[in-house]
Structures are given as structure tokens and as C-alpha cells.
CSV table of C-alpha atoms and ligand atoms in Angstrom, one decimal:
chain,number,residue,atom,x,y,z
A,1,UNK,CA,0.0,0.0,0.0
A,2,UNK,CA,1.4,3.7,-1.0
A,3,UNK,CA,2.5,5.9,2.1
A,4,UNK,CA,-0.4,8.6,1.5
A,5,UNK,CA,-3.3,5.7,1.5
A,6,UNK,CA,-1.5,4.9,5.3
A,7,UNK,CA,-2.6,7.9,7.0
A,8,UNK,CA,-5.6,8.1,8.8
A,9,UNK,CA,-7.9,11.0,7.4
A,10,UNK,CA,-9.5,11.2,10.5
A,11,UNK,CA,-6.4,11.9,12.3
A,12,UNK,CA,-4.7,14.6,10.3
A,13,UNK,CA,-2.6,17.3,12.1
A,14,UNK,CA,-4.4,20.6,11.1
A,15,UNK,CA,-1.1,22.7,11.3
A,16,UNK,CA,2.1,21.3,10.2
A,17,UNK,CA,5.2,23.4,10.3
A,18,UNK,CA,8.6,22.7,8.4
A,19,UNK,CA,11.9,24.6,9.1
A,20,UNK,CA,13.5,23.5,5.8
A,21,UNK,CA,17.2,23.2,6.2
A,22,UNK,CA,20.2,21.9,4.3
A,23,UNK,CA,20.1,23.6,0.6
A,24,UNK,CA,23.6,24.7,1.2
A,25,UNK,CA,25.4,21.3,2.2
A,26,UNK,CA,22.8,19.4,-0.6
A,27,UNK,CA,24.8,22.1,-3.0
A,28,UNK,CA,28.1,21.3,-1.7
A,29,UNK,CA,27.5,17.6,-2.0
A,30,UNK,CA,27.4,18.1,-5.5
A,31,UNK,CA,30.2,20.5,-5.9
A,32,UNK,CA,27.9,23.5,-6.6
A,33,UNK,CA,27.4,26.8,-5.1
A,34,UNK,CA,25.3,27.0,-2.1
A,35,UNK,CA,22.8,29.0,-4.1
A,36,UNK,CA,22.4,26.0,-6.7
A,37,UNK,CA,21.0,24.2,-3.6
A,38,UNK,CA,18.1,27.3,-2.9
A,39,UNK,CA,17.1,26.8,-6.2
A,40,UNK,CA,16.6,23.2,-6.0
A,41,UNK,CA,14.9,24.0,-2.6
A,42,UNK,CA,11.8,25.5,-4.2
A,43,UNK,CA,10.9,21.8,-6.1
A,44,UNK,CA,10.3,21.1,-2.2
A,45,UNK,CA,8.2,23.4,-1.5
A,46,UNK,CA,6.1,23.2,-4.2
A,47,UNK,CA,5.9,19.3,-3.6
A,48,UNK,CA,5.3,19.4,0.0
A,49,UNK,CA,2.8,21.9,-0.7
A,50,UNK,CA,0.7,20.1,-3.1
A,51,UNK,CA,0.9,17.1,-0.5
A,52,UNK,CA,-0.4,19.1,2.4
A,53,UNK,CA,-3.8,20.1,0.0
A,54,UNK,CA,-4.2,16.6,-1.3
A,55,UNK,CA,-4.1,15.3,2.2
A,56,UNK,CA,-6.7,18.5,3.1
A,57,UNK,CA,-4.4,19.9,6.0
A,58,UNK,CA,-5.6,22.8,6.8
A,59,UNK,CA,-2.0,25.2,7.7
A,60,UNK,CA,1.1,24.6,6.5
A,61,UNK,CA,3.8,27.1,7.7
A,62,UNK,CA,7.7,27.2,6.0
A,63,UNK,CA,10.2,29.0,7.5
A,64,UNK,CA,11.8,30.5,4.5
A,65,UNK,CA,14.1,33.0,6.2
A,66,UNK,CA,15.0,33.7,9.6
A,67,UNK,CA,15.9,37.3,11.5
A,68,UNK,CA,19.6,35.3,11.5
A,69,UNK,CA,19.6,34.9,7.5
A,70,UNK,CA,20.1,38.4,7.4
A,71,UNK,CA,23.7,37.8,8.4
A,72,UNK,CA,24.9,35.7,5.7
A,73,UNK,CA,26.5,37.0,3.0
A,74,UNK,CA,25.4,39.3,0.5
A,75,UNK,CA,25.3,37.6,-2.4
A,76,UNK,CA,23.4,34.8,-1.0
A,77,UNK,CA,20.6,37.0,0.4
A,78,UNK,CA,20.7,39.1,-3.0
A,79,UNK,CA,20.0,35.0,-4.6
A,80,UNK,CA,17.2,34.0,-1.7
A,81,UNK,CA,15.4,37.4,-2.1
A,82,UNK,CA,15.3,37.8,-5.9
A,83,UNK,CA,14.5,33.4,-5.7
A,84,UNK,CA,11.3,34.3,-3.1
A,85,UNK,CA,9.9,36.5,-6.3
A,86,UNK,CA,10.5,34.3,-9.2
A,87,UNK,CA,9.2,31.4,-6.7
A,88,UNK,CA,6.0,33.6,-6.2
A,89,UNK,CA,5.0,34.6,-9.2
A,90,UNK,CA,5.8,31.2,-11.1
A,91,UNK,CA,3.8,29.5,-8.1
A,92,UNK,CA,0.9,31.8,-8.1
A,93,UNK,CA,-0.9,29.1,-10.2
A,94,UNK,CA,0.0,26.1,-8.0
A,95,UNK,CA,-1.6,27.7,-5.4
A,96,UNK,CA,-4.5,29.0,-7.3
A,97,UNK,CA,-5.1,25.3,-8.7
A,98,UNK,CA,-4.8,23.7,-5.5
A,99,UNK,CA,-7.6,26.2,-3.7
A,100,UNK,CA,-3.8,27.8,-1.5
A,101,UNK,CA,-4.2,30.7,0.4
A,102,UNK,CA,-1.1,32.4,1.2
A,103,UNK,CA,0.1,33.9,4.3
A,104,UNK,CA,3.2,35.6,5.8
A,105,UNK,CA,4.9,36.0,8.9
A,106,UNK,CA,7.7,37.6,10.0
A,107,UNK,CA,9.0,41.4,10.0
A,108,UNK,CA,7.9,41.8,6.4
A,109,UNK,CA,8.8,45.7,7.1
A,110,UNK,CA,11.8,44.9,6.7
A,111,UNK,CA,11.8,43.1,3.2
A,112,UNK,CA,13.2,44.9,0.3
A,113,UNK,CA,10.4,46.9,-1.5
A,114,UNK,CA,10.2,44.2,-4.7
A,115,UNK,CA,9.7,41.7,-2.4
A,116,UNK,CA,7.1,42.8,-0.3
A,117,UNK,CA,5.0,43.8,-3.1
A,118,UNK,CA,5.1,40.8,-4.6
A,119,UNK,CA,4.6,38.9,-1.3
A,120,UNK,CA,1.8,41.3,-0.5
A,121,UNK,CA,0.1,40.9,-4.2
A,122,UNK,CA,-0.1,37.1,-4.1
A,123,UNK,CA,-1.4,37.3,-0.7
A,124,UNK,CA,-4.7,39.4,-1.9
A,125,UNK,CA,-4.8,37.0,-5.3
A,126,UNK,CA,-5.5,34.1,-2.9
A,127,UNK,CA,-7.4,35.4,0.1
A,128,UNK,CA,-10.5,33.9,-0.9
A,129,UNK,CA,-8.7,30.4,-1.4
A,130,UNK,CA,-10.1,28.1,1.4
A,131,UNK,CA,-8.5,24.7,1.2
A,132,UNK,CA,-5.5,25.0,3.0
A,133,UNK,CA,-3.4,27.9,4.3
A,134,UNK,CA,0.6,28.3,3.4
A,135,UNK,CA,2.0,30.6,5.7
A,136,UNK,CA,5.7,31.7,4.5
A,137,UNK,CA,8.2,33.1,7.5
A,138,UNK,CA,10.0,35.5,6.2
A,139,UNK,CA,12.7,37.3,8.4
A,140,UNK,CA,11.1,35.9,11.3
A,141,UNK,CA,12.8,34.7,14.6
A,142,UNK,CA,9.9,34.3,17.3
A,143,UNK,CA,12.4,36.6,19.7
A,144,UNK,CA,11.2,39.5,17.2
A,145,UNK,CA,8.2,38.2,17.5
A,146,UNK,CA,7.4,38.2,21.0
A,147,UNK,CA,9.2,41.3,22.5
A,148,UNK,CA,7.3,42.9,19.3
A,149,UNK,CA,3.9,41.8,21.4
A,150,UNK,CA,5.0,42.8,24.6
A,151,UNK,CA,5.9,46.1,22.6
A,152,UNK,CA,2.5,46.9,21.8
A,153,UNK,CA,0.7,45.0,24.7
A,154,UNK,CA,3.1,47.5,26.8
A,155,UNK,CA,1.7,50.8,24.8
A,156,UNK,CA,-2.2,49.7,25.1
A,157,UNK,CA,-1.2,49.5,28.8
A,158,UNK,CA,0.1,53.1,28.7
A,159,UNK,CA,-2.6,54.1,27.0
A,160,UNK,CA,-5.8,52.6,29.3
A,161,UNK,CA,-6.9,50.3,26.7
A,162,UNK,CA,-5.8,46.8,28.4
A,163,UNK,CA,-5.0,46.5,32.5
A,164,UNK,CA,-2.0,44.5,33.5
A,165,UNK,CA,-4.6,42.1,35.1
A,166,UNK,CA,-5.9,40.6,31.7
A,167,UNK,CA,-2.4,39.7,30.5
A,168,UNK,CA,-2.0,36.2,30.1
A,169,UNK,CA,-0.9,33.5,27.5
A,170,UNK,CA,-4.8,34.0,25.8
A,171,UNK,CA,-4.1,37.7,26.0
A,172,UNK,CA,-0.3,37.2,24.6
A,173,UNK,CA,-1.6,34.8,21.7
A,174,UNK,CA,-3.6,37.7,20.0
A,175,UNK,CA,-0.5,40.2,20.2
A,176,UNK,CA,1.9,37.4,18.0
A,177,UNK,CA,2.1,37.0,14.4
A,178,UNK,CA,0.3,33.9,14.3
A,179,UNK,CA,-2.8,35.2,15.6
A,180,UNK,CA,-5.9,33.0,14.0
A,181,UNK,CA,-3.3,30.3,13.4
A,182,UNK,CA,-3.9,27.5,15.5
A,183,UNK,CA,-0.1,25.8,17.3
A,184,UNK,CA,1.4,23.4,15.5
A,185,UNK,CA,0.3,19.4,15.7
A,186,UNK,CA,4.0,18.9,14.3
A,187,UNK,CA,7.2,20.9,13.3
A,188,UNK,CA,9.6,19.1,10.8
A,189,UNK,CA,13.1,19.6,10.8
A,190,UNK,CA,14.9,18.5,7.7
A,191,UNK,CA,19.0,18.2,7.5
A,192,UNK,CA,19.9,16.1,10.4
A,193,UNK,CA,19.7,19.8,12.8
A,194,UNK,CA,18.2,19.1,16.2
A,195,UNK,CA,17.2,22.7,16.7
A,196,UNK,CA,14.9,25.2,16.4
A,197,UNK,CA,16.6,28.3,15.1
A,198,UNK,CA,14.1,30.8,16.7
A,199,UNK,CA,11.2,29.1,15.4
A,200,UNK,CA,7.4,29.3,17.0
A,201,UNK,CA,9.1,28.8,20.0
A,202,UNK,CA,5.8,30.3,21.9
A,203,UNK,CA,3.6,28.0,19.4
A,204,UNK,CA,4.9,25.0,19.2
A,205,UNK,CA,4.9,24.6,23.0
A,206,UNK,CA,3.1,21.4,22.3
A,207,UNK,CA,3.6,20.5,19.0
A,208,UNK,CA,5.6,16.9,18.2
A,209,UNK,CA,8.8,17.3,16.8
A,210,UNK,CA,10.1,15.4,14.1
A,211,UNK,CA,13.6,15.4,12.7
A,212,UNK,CA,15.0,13.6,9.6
A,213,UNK,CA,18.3,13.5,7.7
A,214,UNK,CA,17.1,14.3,4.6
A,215,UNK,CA,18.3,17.4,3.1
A,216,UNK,CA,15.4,20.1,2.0
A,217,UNK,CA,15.9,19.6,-1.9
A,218,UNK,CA,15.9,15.9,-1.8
A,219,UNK,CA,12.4,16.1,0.6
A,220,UNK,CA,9.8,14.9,-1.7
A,221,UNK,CA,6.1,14.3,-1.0
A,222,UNK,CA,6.6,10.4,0.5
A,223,UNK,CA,9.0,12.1,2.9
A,224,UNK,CA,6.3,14.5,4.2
A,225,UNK,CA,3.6,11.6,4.3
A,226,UNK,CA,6.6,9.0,6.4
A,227,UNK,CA,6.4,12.5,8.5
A,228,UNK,CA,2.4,12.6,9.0
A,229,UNK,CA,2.4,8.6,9.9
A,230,UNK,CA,5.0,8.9,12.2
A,231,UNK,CA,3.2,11.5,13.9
A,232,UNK,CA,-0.5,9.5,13.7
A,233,UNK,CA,1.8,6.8,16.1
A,234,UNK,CA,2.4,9.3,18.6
A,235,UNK,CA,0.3,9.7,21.9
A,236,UNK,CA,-0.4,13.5,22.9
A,237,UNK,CA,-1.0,13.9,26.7
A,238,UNK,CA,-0.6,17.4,27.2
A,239,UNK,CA,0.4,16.7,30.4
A,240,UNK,CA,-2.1,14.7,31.4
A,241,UNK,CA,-1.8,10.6,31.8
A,242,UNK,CA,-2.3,8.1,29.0
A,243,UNK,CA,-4.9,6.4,31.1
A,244,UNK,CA,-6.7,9.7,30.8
A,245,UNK,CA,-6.0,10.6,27.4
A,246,UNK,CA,-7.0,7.0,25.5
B,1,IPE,C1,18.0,26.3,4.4
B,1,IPE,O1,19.2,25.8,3.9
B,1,IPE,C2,17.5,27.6,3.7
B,1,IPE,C3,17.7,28.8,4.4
B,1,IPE,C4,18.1,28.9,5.7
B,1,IPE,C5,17.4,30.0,3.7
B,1,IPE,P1,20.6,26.4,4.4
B,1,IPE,O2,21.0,27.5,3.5
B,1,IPE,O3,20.6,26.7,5.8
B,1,IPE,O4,21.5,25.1,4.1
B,1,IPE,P2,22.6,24.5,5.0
B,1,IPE,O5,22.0,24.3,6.4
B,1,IPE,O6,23.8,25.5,5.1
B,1,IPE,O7,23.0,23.2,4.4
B,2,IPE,C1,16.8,27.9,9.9
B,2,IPE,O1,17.9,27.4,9.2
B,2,IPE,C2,16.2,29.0,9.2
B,2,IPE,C3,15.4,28.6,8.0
B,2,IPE,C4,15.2,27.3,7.6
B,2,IPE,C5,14.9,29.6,7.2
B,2,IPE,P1,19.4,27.9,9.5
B,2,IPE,O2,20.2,27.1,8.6
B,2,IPE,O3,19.5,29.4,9.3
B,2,IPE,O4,19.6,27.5,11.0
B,2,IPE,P2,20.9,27.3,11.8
B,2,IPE,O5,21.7,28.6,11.7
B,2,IPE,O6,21.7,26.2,11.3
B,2,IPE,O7,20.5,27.1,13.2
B,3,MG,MG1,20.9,25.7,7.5
């Protein structure tokens, strides 16, 4: 029997997030430039992407490019930037096809001009898409993201509009980027990394981790479906006992 007619429909995880990692060694494995590997990256995406709509998942969120990215060199932001437009406006009809809505995370503020227009112009093309939800992160790190909430949860303070009282991790939720987003079921990690590079640290509080040693270009859509099964085997007690939980 094929991998996808394994998993249990009835069990999907609603939000699956992916910190896709290894383009640069997958490059150097074959002797190329590191950029060669970003371009081969975007197959993956598109692949995993279709996956996550055929299976009907309702969120999948990639992180594309972290606060940290910004600190690599140059000529390799200059490639991942101008790659991020080509990648949106040749897979503007992937998404349209498969029903996509697009989302973004991230301090997009801080994207160069090309690139947040183009991020922001695919985003209205496919608001009224309803299958699933692809949220990009795009020079995110969720330390941005959360002293940006207490930021503004700080000024409505100052200003009368919320008391100290009401803060709590309800209140908190609404002031982070992922706000409508329910957490993650399950974060993938690809690459052989057993970290989380400033990833939905706040959201995936619960979510199951799963590593694997395949490198991002080589992660095809079996790969993501092994990654669904494995996590359809897992019991999720939220701190609670199995007893109570089965
Ligand atoms: C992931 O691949 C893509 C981005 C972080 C933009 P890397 O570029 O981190 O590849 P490795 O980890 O160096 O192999
Ligand atoms: C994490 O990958 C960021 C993205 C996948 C966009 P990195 O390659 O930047 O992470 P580190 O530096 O190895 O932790
Ligand atoms: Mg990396």
C-alpha cells in the first residue's frame, strides 16, 4: 500500500510546520554553489505543498528566512530574495489550482520593496482560497516576534486600553504574528539539525517534533507523508496521563 493511502484522514494534524534546512550542504555535495541548492529547494516546496492540499491539511507554515539569514552573505541573500519573487510569481498558479491561500509571517517591514509587493500581491490573489493555508516566515525569529507583542501589549497598557490584570498567554496569543493560526500538531526539521533556530518557539509549545536526515531539496512528497504517519503513532497527553487521554 502507497505511504499517503496509510494515513488516517480522520487523524490529520491541522497545522504542520517545516523549518526547511540543508540547501547549502545538498549544494556542496554536489560540488555547486550553495545558491544551486536554494534553487533546488523550491521543487520542495512546491511538492510538499501540493501534498499538504491533497491530504486537506488545513495550515502549513515554511520557514523561508529567519531574523539570523540576514547575516549571511550578500550575495546569498541578494540569490534568496530575488529566488522568493521568481518562486512567487511562477507558483501563483499552483496555489491557485490547489484552492492555497497564502500567508506571511515575519517582520515583512523589513523586506526589500520588490519583495514585499510581490509577497503582498499574491497574498490578496489568494485570500479567498479556502483549502489550506501556506504561511511563508519571512525574516522571522519568534524573539522578534514576542518582544514585538509585549511592545505593543506595553503601549495599550500606557494608554488605558488593556489592565496588567488581563495579560496572560490567551491575552499574549492575540498580540503574536500567528494570531488566527492555531499551534502546531508537528514541526519538521529536515537536515539532520536538532534545533529550532528561533522558530514558533511560543507556538509549538506542544507540537511533536520530528527530525530527519534528509536534506530540504531531496524532501519529496513520500517524505512528508513518512512524516504525517510517524506523527498519527504518537500519543499526545498534554500533560495529562495516558490512562486519561486513550
Ligand atoms: C535552508 O538551507 C535555507 C535557508 C536557511 C534560507 P541552508 O541554506 O541553511 O543550508 P545549510 O544548512 O547550510 O546546508
Ligand atoms: C533555519 O535554518 C532558518 C530557515 C530554515 C529559514 P538555518 O540554517 O538558518 O539555522 P541554523 O543557523 O543552522 O540554526
Ligand atoms: Mg541551514
Amino acid at each position: 500500500m502507497e505511504l499517503k493511502d496509510q494515513i488516517n484522514k480522520k487523524k490529520l494534524p491541522t497545522h504542520v510546520a517545516v523549518i526547511m534546512d540543508g540547501n547549502g550542504r545538498w549544494a556542496k555535495k554536489k560540488g555547486k554553489h550553495r545558491i544551486f541548492g536554494h534553487k533546488n529547494g523550491v521543487t520542495s516546496v512546491r511538492e510538499i505543498t501540493e501534498a499538504a492540499a491533497e491530504l486537506g491539511i488545513k495550515y502549513l507554515t515554511l520557514y523561508a528566512f529567519s531574523t539570523e539569514n540576514w547575516n549571511r552573505p550578500r550575495e546569498e541573500i541578494d540569490a534568496l530574495m530575488s529566488l522568493l519573487v521568481s518562486s512567487l510569481s511562477s507558483e501563483i498558479k499552483t496555489l491557485m489550482k490547489n484552492n492555497i491561500r497564502l500567508l506571511a509571517i515575519g517582520d515583512l517591514k523589513s523586506l526589500p520593496s520588490n519583495v514585499y509587493k510581490k509577497l503582498n500581491s499574491c497574498i490578496k490573489k489568494t485570500a479567498a482560497n479556502t483549502a489550506t493555508s501556506l504561511v511563508l516566515a519571512i525574516s522571522y525569529s519568534s524573539r522578534w516576534e514576542i518582544a514585538d507583542a509585549a511592545k505593543r501589549i506595553a503601549l495599550e497598557v500606557s494608554n488605558g486600553e488593556i489592565n496588567v490584570e488581563d495579560i496572560n498567554s490567551d491575552l499574549l496569543a492575540k498580540y503574536i504574528n500567528t494570531l488566527g493560526i492555531p499551534d502546531p500538531d508537528i514541526l519538521i526539521r529536515t537536515s539532520g539539525e536538532y534545533r529550532v533556530s528561533n522558530f514558533l518557539l511560543w507556538q509549538i509549545a506542544y507540537s511533536e517534533l520530528y527530525f530527519t536526515n534528509t536534506l530540504w531539496p531531496d524532501f519529496r512528497k513520500n517524505n512528508f507523508f513518512e512524516a504525517i504517519l510517524n506523527f498519527q503513532n504518537r500519543e499526545r497527553r498534554f500533560g495529562k496521563t495516558s490512562e486519561q487521554v486513550s
